PDB file of C-alpha atoms in Angstrom:
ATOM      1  CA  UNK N   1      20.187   4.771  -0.629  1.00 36.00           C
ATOM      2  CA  UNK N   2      22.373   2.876   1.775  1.00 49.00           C
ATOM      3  CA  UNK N   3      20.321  -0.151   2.567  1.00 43.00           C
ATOM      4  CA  UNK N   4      23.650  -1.010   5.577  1.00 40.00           C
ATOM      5  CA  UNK N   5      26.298   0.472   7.102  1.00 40.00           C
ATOM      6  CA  UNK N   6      28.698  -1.191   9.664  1.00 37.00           C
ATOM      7  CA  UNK N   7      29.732   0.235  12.374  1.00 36.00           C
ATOM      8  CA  UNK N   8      32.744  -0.609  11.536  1.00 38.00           C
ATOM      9  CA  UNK N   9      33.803   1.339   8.128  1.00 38.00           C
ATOM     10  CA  UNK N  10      37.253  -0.133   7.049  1.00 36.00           C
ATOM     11  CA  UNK N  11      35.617  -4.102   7.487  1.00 37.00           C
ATOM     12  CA  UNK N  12      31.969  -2.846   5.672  1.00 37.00           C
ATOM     13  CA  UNK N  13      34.478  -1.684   2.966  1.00 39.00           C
ATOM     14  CA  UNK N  14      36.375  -5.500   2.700  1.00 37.00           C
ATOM     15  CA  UNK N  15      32.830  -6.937   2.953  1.00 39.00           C
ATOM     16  CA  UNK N  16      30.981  -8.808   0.244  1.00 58.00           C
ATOM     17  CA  UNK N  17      28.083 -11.082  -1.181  1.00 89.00           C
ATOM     18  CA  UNK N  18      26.273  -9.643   2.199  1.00 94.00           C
ATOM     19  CA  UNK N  19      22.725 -11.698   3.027  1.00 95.00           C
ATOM     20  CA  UNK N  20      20.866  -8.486   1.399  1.00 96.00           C
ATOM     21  CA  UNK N  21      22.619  -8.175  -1.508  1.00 96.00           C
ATOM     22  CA  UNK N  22      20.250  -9.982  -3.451  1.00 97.00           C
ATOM     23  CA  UNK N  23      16.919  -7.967  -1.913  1.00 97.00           C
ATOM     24  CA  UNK N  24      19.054  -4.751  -2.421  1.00 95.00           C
ATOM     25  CA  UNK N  25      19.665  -5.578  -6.291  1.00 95.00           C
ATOM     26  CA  UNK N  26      16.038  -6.536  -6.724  1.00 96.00           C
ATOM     27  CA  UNK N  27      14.632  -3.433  -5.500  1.00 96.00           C
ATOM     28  CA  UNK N  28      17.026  -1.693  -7.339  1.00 93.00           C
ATOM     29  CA  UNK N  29      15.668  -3.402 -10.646  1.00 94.00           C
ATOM     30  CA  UNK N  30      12.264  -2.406  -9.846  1.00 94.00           C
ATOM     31  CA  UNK N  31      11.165  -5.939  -9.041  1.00 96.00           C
ATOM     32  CA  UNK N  32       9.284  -4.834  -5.385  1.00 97.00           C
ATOM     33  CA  UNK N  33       7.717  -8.229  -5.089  1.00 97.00           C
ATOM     34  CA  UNK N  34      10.886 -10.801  -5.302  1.00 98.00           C
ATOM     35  CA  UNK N  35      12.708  -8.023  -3.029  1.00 98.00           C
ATOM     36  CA  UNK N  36       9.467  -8.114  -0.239  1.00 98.00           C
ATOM     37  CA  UNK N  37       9.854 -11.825  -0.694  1.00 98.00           C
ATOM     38  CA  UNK N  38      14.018 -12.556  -0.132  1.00 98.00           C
ATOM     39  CA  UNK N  39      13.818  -9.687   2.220  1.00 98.00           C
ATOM     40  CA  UNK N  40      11.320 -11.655   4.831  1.00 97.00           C
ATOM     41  CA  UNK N  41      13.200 -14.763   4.113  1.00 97.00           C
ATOM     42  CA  UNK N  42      16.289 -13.184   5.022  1.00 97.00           C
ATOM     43  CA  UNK N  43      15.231 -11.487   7.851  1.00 96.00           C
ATOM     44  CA  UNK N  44      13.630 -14.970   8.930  1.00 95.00           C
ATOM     45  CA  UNK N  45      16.654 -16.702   8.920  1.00 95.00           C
ATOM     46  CA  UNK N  46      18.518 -14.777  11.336  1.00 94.00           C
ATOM     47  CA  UNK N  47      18.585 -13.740  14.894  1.00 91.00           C
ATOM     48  CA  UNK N  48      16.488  -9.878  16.049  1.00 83.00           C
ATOM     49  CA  UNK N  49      19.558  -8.258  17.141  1.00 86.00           C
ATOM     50  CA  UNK N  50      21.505  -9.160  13.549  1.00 91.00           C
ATOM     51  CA  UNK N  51      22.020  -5.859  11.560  1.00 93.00           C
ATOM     52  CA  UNK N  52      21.433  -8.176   8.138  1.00 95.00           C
ATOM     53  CA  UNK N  53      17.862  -8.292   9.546  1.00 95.00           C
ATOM     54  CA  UNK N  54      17.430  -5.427  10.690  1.00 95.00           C
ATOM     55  CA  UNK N  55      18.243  -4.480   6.742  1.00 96.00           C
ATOM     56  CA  UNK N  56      16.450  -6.914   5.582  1.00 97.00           C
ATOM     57  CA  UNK N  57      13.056  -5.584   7.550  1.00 97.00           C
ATOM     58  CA  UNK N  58      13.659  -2.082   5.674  1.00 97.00           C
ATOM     59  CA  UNK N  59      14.232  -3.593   2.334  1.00 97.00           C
ATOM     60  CA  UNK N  60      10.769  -5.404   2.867  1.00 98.00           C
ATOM     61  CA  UNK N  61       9.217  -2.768   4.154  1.00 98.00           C
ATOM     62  CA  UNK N  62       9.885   0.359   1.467  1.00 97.00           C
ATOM     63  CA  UNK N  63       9.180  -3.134  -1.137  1.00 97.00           C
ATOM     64  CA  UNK N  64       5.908  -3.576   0.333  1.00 98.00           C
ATOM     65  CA  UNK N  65       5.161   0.464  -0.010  1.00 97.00           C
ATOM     66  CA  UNK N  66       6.518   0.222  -3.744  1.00 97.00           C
ATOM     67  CA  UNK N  67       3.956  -1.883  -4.560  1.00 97.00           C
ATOM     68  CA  UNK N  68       1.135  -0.165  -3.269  1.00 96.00           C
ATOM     69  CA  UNK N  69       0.522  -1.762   0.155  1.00 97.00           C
ATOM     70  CA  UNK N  70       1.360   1.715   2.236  1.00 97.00           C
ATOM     71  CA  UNK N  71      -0.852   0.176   5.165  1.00 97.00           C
ATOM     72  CA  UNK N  72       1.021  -2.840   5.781  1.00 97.00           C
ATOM     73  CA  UNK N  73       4.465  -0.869   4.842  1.00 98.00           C
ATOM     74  CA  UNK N  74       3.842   0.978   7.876  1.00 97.00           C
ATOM     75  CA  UNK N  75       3.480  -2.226   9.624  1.00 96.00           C
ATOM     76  CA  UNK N  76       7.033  -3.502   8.528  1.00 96.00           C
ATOM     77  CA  UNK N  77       8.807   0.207   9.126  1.00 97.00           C
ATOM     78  CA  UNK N  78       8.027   0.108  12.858  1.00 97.00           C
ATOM     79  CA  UNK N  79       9.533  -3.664  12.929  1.00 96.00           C
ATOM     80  CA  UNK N  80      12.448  -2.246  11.160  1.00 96.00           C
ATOM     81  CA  UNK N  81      12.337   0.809  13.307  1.00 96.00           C
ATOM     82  CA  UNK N  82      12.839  -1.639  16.765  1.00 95.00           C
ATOM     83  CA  UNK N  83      15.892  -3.398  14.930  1.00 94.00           C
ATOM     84  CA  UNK N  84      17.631  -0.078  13.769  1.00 93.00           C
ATOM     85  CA  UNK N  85      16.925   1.107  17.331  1.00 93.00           C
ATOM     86  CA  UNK N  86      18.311  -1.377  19.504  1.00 92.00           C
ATOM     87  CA  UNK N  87      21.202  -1.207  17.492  1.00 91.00           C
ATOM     88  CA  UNK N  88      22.029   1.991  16.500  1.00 88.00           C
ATOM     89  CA  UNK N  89      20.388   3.796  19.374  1.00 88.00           C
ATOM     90  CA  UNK N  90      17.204   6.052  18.477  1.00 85.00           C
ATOM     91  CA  UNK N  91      18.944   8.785  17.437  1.00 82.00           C
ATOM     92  CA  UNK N  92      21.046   7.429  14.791  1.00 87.00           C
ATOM     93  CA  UNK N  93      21.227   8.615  11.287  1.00 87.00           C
ATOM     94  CA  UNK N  94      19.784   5.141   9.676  1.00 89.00           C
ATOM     95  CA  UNK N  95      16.874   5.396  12.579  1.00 93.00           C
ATOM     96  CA  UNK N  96      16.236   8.777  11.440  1.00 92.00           C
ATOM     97  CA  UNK N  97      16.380   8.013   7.698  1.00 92.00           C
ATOM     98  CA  UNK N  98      13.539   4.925   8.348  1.00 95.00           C
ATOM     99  CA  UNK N  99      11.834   7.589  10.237  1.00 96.00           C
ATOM    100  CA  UNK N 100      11.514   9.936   6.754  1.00 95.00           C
ATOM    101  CA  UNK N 101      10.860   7.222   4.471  1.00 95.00           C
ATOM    102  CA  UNK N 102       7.953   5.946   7.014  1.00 97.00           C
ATOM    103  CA  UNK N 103       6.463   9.121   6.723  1.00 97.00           C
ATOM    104  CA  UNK N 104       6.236   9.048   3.173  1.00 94.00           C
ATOM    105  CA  UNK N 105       3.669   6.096   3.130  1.00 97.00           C
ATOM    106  CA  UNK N 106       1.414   8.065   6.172  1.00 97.00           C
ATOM    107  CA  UNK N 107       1.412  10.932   3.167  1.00 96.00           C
ATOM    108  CA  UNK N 108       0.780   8.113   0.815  1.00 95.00           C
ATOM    109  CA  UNK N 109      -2.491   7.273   2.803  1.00 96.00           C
ATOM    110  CA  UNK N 110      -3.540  10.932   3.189  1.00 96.00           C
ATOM    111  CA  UNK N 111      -2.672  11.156   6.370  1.00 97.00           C
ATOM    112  CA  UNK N 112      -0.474  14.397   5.652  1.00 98.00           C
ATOM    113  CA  UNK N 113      -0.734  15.658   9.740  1.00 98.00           C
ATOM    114  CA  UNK N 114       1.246  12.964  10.812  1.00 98.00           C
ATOM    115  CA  UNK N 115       3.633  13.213   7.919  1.00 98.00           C
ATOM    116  CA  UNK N 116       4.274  16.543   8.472  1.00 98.00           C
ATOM    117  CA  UNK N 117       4.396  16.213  12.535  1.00 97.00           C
ATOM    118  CA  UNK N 118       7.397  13.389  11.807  1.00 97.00           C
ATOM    119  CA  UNK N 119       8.870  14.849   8.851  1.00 97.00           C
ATOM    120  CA  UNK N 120       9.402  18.298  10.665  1.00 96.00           C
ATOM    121  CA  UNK N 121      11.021  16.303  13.807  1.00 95.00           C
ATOM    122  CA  UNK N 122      13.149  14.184  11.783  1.00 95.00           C
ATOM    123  CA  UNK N 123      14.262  17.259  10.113  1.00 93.00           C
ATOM    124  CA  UNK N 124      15.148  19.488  12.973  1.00 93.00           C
ATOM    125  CA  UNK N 125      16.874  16.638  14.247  1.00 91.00           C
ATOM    126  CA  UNK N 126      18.995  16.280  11.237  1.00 88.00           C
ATOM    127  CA  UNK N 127      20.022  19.706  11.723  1.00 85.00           C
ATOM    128  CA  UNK N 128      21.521  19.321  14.968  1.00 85.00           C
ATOM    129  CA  UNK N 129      23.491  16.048  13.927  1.00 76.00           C
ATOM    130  CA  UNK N 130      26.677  15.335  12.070  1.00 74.00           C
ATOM    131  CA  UNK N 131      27.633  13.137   9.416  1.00 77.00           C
ATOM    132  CA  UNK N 132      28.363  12.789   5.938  1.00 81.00           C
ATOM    133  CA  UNK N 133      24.947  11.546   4.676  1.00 80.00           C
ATOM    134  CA  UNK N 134      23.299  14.379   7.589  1.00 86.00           C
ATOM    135  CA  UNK N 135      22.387  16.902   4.756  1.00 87.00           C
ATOM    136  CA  UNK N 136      21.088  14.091   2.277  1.00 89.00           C
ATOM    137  CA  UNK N 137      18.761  12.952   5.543  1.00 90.00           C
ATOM    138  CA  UNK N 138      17.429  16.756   6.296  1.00 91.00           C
ATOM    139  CA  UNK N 139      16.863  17.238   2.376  1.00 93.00           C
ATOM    140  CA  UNK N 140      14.948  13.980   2.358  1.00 93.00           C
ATOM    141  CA  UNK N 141      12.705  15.117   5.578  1.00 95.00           C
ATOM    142  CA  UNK N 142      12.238  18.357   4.013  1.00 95.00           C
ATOM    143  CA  UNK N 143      10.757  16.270   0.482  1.00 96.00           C
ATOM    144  CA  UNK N 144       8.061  14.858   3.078  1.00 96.00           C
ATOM    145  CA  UNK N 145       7.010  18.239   4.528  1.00 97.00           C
ATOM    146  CA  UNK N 146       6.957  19.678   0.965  1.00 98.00           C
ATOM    147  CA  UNK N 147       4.292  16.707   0.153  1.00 96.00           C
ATOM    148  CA  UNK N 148       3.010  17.047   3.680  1.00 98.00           C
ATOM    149  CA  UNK N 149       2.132  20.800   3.149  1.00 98.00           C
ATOM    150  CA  UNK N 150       0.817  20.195  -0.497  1.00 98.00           C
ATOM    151  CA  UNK N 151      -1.630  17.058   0.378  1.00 97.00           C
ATOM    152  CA  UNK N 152      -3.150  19.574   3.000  1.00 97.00           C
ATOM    153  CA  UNK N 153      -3.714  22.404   0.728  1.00 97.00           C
ATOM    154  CA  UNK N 154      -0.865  24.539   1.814  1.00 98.00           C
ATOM    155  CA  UNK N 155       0.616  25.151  -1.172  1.00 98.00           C
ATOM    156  CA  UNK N 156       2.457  28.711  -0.679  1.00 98.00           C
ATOM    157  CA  UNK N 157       3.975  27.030   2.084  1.00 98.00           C
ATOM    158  CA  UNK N 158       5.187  24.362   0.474  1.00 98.00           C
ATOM    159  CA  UNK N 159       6.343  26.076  -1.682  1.00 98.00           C
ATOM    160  CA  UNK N 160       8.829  28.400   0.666  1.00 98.00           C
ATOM    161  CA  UNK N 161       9.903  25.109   1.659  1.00 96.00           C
ATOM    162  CA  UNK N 162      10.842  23.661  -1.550  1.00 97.00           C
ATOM    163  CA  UNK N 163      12.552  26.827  -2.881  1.00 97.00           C
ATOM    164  CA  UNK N 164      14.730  26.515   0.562  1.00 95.00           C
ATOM    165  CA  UNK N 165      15.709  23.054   0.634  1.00 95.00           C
ATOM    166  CA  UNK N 166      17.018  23.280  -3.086  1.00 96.00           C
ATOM    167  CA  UNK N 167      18.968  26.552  -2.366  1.00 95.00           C
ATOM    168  CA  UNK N 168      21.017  24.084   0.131  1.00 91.00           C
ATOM    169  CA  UNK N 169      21.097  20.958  -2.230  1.00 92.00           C
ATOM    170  CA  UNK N 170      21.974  21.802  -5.204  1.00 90.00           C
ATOM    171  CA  UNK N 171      23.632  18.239  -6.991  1.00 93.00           C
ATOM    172  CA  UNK N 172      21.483  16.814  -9.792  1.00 94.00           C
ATOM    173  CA  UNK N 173      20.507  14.359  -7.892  1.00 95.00           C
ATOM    174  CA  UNK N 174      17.070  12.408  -6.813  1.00 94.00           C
ATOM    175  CA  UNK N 175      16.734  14.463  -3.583  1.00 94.00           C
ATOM    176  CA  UNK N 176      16.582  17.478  -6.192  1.00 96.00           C
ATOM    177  CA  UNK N 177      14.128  15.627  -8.716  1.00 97.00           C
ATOM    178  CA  UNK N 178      11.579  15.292  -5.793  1.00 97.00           C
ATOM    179  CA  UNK N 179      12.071  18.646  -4.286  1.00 97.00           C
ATOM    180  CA  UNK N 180      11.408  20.077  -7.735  1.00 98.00           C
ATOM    181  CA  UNK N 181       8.311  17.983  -8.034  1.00 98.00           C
ATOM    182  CA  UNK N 182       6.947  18.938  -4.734  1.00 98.00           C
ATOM    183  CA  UNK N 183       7.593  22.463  -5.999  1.00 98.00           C
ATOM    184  CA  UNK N 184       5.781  22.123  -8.886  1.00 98.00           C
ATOM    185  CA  UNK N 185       2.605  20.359  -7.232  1.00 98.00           C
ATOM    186  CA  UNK N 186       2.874  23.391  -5.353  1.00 98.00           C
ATOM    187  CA  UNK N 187       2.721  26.144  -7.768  1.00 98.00           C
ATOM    188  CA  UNK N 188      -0.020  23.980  -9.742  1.00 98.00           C
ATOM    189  CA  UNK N 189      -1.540  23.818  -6.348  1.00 98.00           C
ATOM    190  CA  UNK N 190      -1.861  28.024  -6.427  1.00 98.00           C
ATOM    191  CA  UNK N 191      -3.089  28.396 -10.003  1.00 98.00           C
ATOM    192  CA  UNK N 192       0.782  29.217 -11.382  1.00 98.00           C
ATOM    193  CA  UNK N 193       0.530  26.368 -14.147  1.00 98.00           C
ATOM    194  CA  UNK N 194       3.115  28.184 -16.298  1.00 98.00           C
ATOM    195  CA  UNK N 195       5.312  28.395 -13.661  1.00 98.00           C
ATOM    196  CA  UNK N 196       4.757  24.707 -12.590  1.00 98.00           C
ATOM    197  CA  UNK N 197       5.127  23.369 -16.392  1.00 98.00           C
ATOM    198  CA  UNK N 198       8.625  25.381 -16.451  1.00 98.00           C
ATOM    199  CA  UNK N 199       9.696  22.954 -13.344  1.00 97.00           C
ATOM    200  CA  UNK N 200       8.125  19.972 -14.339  1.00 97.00           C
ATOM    201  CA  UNK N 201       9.922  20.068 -17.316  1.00 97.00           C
ATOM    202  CA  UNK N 202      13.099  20.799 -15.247  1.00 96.00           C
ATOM    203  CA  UNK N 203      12.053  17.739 -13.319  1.00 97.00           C
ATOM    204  CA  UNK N 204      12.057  15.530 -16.427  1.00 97.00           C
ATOM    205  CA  UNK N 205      15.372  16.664 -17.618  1.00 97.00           C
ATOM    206  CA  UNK N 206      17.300  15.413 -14.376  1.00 97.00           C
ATOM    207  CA  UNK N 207      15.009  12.431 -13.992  1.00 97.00           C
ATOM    208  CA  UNK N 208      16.212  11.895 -17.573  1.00 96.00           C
ATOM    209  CA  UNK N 209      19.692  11.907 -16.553  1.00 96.00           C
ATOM    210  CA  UNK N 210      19.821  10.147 -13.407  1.00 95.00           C
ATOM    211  CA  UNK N 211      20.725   6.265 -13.501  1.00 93.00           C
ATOM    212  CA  UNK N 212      18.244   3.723 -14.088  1.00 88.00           C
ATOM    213  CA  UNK N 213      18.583   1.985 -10.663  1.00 83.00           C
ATOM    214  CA  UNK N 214      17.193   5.571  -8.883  1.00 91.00           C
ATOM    215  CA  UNK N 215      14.893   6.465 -11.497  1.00 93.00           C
ATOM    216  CA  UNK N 216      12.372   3.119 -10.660  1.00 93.00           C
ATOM    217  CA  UNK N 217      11.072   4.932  -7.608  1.00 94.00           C
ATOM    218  CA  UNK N 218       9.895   8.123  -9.013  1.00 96.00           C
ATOM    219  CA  UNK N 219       8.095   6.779 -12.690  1.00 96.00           C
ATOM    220  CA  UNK N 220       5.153   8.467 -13.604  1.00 97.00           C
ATOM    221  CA  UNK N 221       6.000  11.145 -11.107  1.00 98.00           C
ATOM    222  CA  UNK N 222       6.867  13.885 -13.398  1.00 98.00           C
ATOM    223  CA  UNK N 223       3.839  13.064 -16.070  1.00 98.00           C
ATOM    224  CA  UNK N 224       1.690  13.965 -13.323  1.00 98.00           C
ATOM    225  CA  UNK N 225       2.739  16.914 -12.465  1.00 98.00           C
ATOM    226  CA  UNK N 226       3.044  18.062 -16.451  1.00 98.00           C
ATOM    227  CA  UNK N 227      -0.650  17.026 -16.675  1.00 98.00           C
ATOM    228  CA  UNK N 228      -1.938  18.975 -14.068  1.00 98.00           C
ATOM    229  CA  UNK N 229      -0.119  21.776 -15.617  1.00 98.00           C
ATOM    230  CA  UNK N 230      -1.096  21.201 -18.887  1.00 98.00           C
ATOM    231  CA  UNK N 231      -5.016  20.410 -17.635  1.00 97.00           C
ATOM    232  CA  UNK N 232      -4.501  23.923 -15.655  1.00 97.00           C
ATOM    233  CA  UNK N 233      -3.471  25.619 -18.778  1.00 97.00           C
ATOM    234  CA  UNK N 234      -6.426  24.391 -20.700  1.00 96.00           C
ATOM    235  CA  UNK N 235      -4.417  21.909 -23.264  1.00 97.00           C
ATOM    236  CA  UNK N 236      -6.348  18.985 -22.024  1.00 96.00           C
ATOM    237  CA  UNK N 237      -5.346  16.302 -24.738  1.00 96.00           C
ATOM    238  CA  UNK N 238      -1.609  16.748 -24.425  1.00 97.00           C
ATOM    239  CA  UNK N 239      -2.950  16.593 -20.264  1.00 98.00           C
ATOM    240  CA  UNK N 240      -4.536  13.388 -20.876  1.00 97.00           C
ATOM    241  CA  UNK N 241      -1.799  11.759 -23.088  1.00 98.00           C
ATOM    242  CA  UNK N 242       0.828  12.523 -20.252  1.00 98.00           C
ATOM    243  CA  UNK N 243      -1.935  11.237 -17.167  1.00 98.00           C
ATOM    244  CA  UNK N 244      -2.531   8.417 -19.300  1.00 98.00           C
ATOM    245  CA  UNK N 245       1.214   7.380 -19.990  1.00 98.00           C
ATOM    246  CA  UNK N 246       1.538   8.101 -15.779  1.00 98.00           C
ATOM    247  CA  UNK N 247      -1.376   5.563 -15.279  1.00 98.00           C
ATOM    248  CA  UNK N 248       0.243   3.095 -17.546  1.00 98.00           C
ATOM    249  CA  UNK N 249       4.042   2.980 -16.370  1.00 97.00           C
ATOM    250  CA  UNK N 250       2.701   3.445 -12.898  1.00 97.00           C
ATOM    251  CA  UNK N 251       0.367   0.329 -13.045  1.00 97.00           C
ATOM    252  CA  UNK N 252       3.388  -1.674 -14.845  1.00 96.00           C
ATOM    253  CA  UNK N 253       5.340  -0.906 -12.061  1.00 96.00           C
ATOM    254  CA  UNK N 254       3.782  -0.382  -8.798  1.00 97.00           C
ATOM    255  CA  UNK N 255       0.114  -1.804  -9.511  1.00 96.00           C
ATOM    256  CA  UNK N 256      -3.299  -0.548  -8.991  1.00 97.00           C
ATOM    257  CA  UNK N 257      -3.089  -0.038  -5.087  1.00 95.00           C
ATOM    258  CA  UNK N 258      -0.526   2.418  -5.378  1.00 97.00           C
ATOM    259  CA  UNK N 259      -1.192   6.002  -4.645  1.00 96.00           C
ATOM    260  CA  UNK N 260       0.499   6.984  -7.576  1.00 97.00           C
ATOM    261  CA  UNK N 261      -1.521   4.999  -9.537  1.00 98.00           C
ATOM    262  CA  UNK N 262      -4.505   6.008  -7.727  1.00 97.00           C
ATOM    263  CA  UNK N 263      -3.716   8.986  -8.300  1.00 97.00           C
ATOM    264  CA  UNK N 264      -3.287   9.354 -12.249  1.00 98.00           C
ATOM    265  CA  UNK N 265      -6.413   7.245 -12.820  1.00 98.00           C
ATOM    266  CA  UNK N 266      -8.590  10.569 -10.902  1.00 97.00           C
ATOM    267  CA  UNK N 267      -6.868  12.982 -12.766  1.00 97.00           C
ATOM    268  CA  UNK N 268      -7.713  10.751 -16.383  1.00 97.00           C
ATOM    269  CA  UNK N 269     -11.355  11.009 -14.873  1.00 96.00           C
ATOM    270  CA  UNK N 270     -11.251  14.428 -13.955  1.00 94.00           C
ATOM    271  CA  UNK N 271      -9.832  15.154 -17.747  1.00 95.00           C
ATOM    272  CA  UNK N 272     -12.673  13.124 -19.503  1.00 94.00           C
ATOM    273  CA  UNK N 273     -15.426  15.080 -17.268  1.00 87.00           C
ATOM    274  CA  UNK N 274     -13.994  18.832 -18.811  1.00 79.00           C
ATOM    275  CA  UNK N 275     -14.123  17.508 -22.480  1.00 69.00           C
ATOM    276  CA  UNK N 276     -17.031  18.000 -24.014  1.00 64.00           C
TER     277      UNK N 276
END
C-alpha cells in the first residue's frame, strides 16, 4: 500500500525519515491503536494543504477501521478524502484508492448498496485511467463489489466477478488472497462448499506465503471462510475449531467491535445451535 507519493518521483525517491514513517511502520506491525494515535498527532501538527497530513488523515483513518470503529473510520476517510482532493485533484489515483478502501468499511457496516454503488464507480473509473498502480486500484474496487454482491445475497454474481478480476491479476499477491476469499464466500454463499473449501484452502496457501507486514490485515479471514465450508459440509467440530481460532486471532488483533470479529463469534453460535 503506498501510504505517499510525491509528485515529484526522482525527490520522493532521495526522501527519508518522512513525518509518517513512524504511523506507516506501526500499522504495518499490526499495532492500529499507536498508528490512529501518531497519525492524528501528525496530521495536527501541520498545515491542511501539507501532503504529510493529508497521509497522515488516511493512516488514521484505515487505523481506526482496523480496530473495529468502521463508523468513525468513515468519518476520518472523508477528511482524508478533502486533503487528497485539493491536492491531487478528484480524479487522482490516491483519491480513487481512499475512495475503495472507504467503501470497504460502508460493507463493513452492512451497508453493501453503497459499497457496491462506489466500488463499481471507482472501478470504471480505474479503467479509463493510466498508471502503474491503475490495475492494482481496479482489482482492489473489484474486491469491494465481490463483498458488495456477497453481503447482499448475490452470490452467483459475485462470483462472475471474482472469477474475472483474477483472470486479469494473476501475481500471488494480497489483491489475489481477497479476490479468492470473496470467491469462496461466494460459492459457500450458493451451497458449493466443496468447491469453496478447494479455494479457501488456496487462500491459505498464498496468505501463508505473503510477508508478515500484508498478512496483519486479512487474519482470521481465511478460517472463516474454511468454517463455513466445513459447517456446510456437515464436519462441524473441525468448523468450530477453525471459527473459534478466527474469533481468537481476530479479537487479539482487531477487538470485539470489529466486523470480523463480529462476525466469527455468530458463526461459533450458529455451530453450537446444530450440535446436539
Amino acid at each position: 500500500m503506498r501510504f505517499f507519493r510525491s509528485r515529484d518521483r526522482d525527490n520522493a525517491r532521495r526522501t527519508t525519515g518522512t513525518p509518517v514513517d513512524r504511523a506507516k511502520a506501526l500499522y504495518e506491525a499490526g499495532r492500529y491503536a499507536a498508528a490512529e494515535a501518531e497519525a492524528r498527532a501528525v496530521a495536527r501538527s501541520r498545515p491542511r494543504s501539507d501532503q504529510y497530513a493529508a497521509v497522515a488523515l488516511f493512516i488514521a483513518a484505515i487505523s481506526t477501521g482496523a480496530q473495529g470503529r468502521h463508523a468513525e473510520s468513515i468519518g476520518m476517510y472523508d477528511q482524508a478524502l478533502a486533503a487528497y482532493g485539493r491536492i491531487f485533484g478528484a480524479t487522482h489515483g490516491l483519491v480513487l484508492k481512499l475512495r475503495s478502501d472507504r467503501a470497504q468499511q460502508l460493507a463493513a457496516l452492512g451497508r453493501y448498496t453503497e459499497c457496491e454503488e462506489e466500488c463499481a464507480a471507482v472501478a470504471e473509473a480505474a479503467d479509463r485511467g493510466a498508471g502503474r498502480d491503475i490495475p492494482l486500484l481496479a482489482v482492489a474496487a473489484r474486491n469491494g463489489l465481490v463483498f458488495a454482491l456477497n453481503g447482499q445475497g448475490r452470490h452467483q454474481e459475485a462470483e462472475t466477478e471474482a472469477r474475472k478480476a483474477l483472470a486479469a491479476h494473476r501475481a500471488p499477491d494480497r489483491a489475489s488472497l481477497v479476490l479468492r476469499l470473496g470467491l469462496a464466500r461466494s460459492l459457500n454463499g450458493q451451497g458449493r462448499h466443496e468447491d469453496a473449501l478447494t479455494e479457501g484452502q488456496a487462500a491459505d496457501e498464498l496468505y501463508r506465503g505473503l510477508p508478515e507486514s500484508q498478512r496483519h490485515p486479512d487474519r482470521g479471514a481465511v478460517e472463516l471462510v474454511l468454517a463455513n465450508a466445513l459447517l456446510g459440509l456437515r464436519r462441524a467440530p473441525e468448523a468450530r475449531r477453525r471459527a473459534a481460532a478466527a474469533h481468537e486471532v481476530c479479537l487479539a488483533s482487531f477487538g470485539p467491535d470489529h466486523s470480523r470479529t463480529v462476525e466469527a463469534r455468530t458463526l461459533i453460535g450458529r455451530i453450537d445451535d446444530t450440535r446436539p
